[in-house]
Tab-separated table of C-alpha atoms in Angstrom:
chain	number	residue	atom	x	y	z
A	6	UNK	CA	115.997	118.729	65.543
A	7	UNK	CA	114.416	121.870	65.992
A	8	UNK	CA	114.987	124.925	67.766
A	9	UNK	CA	112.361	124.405	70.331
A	10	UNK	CA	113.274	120.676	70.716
A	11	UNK	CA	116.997	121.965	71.231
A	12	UNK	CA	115.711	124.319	73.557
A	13	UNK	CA	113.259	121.825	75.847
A	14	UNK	CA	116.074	119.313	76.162
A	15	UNK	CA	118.562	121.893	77.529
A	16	UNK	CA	116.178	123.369	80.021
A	17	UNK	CA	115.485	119.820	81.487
A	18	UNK	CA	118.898	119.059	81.734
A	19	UNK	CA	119.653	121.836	83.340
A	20	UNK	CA	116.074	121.507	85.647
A	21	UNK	CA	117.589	117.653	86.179
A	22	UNK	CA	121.308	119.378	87.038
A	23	UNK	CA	119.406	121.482	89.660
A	24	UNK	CA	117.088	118.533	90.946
A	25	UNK	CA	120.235	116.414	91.707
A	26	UNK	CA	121.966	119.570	93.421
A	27	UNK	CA	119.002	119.947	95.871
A	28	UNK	CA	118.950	116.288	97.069
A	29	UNK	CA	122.227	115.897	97.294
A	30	UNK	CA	122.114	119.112	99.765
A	31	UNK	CA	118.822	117.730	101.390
A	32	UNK	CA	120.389	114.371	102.175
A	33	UNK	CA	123.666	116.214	103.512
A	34	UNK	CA	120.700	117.873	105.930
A	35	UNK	CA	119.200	115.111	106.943
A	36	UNK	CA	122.914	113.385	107.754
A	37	UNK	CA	123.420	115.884	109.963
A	38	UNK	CA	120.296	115.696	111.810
A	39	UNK	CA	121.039	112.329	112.027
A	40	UNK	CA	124.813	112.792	113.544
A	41	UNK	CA	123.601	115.429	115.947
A	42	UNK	CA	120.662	112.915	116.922
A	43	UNK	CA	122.718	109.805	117.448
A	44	UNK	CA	125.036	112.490	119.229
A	45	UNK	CA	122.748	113.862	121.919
A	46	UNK	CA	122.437	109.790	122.586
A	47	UNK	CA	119.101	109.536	121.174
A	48	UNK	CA	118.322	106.610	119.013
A	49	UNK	CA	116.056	107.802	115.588
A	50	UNK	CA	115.440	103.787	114.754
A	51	UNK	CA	114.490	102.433	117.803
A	52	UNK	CA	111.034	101.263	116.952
A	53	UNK	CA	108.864	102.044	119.985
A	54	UNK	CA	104.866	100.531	120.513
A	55	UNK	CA	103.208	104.259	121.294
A	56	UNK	CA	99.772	103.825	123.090
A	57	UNK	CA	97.117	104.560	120.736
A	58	UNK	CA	94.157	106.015	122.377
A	59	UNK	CA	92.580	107.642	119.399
A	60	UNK	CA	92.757	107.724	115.890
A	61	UNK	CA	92.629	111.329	114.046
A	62	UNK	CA	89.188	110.331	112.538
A	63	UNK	CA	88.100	109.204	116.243
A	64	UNK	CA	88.861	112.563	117.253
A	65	UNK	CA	86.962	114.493	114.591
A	66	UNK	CA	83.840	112.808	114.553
A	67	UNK	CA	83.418	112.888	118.163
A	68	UNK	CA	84.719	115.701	119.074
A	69	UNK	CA	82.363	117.268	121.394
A	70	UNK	CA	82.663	113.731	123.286
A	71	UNK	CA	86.745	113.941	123.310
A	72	UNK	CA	87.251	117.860	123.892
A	73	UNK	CA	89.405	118.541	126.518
A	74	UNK	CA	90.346	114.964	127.039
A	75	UNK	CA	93.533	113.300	126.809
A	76	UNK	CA	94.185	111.307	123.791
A	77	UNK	CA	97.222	109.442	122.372
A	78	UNK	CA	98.274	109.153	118.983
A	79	UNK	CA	100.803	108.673	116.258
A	80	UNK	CA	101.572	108.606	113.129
A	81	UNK	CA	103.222	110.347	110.100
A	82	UNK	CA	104.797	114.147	110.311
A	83	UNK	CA	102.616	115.601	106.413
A	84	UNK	CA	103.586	119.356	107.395
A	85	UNK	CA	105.402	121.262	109.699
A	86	UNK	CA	104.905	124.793	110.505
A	87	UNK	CA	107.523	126.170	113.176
A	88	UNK	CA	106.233	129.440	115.267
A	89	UNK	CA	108.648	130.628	117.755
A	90	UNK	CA	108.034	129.096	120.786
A	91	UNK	CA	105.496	127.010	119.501
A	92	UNK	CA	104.810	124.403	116.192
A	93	UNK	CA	101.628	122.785	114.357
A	94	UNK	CA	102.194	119.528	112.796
A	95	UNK	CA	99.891	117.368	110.615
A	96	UNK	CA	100.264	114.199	111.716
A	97	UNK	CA	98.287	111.333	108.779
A	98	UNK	CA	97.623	108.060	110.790
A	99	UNK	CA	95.641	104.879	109.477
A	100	UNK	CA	92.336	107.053	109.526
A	101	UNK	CA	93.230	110.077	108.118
A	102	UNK	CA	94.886	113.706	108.985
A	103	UNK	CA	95.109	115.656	112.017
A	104	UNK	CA	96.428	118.910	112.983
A	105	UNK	CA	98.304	118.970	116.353
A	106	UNK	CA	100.034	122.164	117.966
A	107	UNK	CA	102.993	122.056	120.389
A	108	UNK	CA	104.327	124.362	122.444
A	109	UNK	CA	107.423	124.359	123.604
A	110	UNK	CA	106.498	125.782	127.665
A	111	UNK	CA	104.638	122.176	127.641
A	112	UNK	CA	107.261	119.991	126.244
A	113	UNK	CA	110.448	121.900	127.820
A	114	UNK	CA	113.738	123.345	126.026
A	115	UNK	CA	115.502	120.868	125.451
A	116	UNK	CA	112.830	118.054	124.437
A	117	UNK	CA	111.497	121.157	121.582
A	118	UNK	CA	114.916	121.767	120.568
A	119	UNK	CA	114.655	118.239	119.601
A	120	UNK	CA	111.453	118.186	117.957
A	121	UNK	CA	112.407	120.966	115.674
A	122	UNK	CA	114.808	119.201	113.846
A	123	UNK	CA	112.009	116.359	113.348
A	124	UNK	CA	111.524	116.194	109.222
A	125	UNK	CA	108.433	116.083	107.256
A	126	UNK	CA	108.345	111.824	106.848
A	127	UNK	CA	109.067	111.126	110.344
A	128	UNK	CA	106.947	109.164	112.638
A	129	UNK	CA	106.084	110.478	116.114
A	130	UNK	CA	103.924	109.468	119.184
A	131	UNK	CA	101.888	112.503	120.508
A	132	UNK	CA	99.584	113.071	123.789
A	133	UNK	CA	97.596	115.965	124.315
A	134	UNK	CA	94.373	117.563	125.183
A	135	UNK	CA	91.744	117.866	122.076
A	136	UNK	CA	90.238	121.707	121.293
A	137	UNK	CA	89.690	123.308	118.393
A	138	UNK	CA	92.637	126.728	116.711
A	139	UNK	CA	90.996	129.836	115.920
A	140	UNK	CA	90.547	128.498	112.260
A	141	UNK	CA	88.359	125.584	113.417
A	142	UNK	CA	91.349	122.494	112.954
């Protein structure tokens, strides 16, 4: 065996050693979220029917049409960007991808101190009015 093969096979052991580490810590996280879920009473497995009004692709092709309108939809949390008071999630549904924003002076304290500790993977039901961000999303 050579030097560099010596070498490659301790660096992904060590990259595996490290791997194993982080989901072991991420799954301790997500117990806990769990725990302090099931603790506040809520139920994270209850499987709800959410009122679909629109579907993300719905939404961008007619947009004009649906701006400032109410719409409901659901689906998949794909990223999660926390802002103080306030949070944009990518939500993927059957159709495609859609950028929401919440804020938490429209949802109340205690209902966004729940949301926050929603995880990337999760599936939520949103309602809200349709505009546009600054960046056009």
């Amino acid at each position: 065996m050579s030097t560099e093969e010596i070498r490659d096979k301790a660096t992904s052991a060590e990259q595996e050693e490290v791997s194993e580490e982080s989901l072991n810590e991420l799954r301790k996280i997500r117990r806990e979220k769990l725990k302090a879920l099931q603790d506040a009473g809520r139920n994270p497995f209850l499987q709800e029917k959410w009122d679909v009004t629109a579907h993300s692709k719905d939404i961008k092709d007619n947009f004009f049409a649906m701006e400032d309108q109410e719409v409901s939809c659901a689906g998949r949390i794909m990223a999660f960007r926390r802002m103080g008071k306030m949070a944009f999630v990518d939500i993927q549904d059957k159709q495609g991808r859609i950028q929401c924003y919440i804020k938490r002076d429209d949802i109340g304290v205690d209902e966004y101190k729940i949301f926050k500790t929603y995880d990337i993977g999760d599936i939520v039901g949103l309602r809200g009015f349709v505009f546009k961000t600054r960046t056009d999303e």
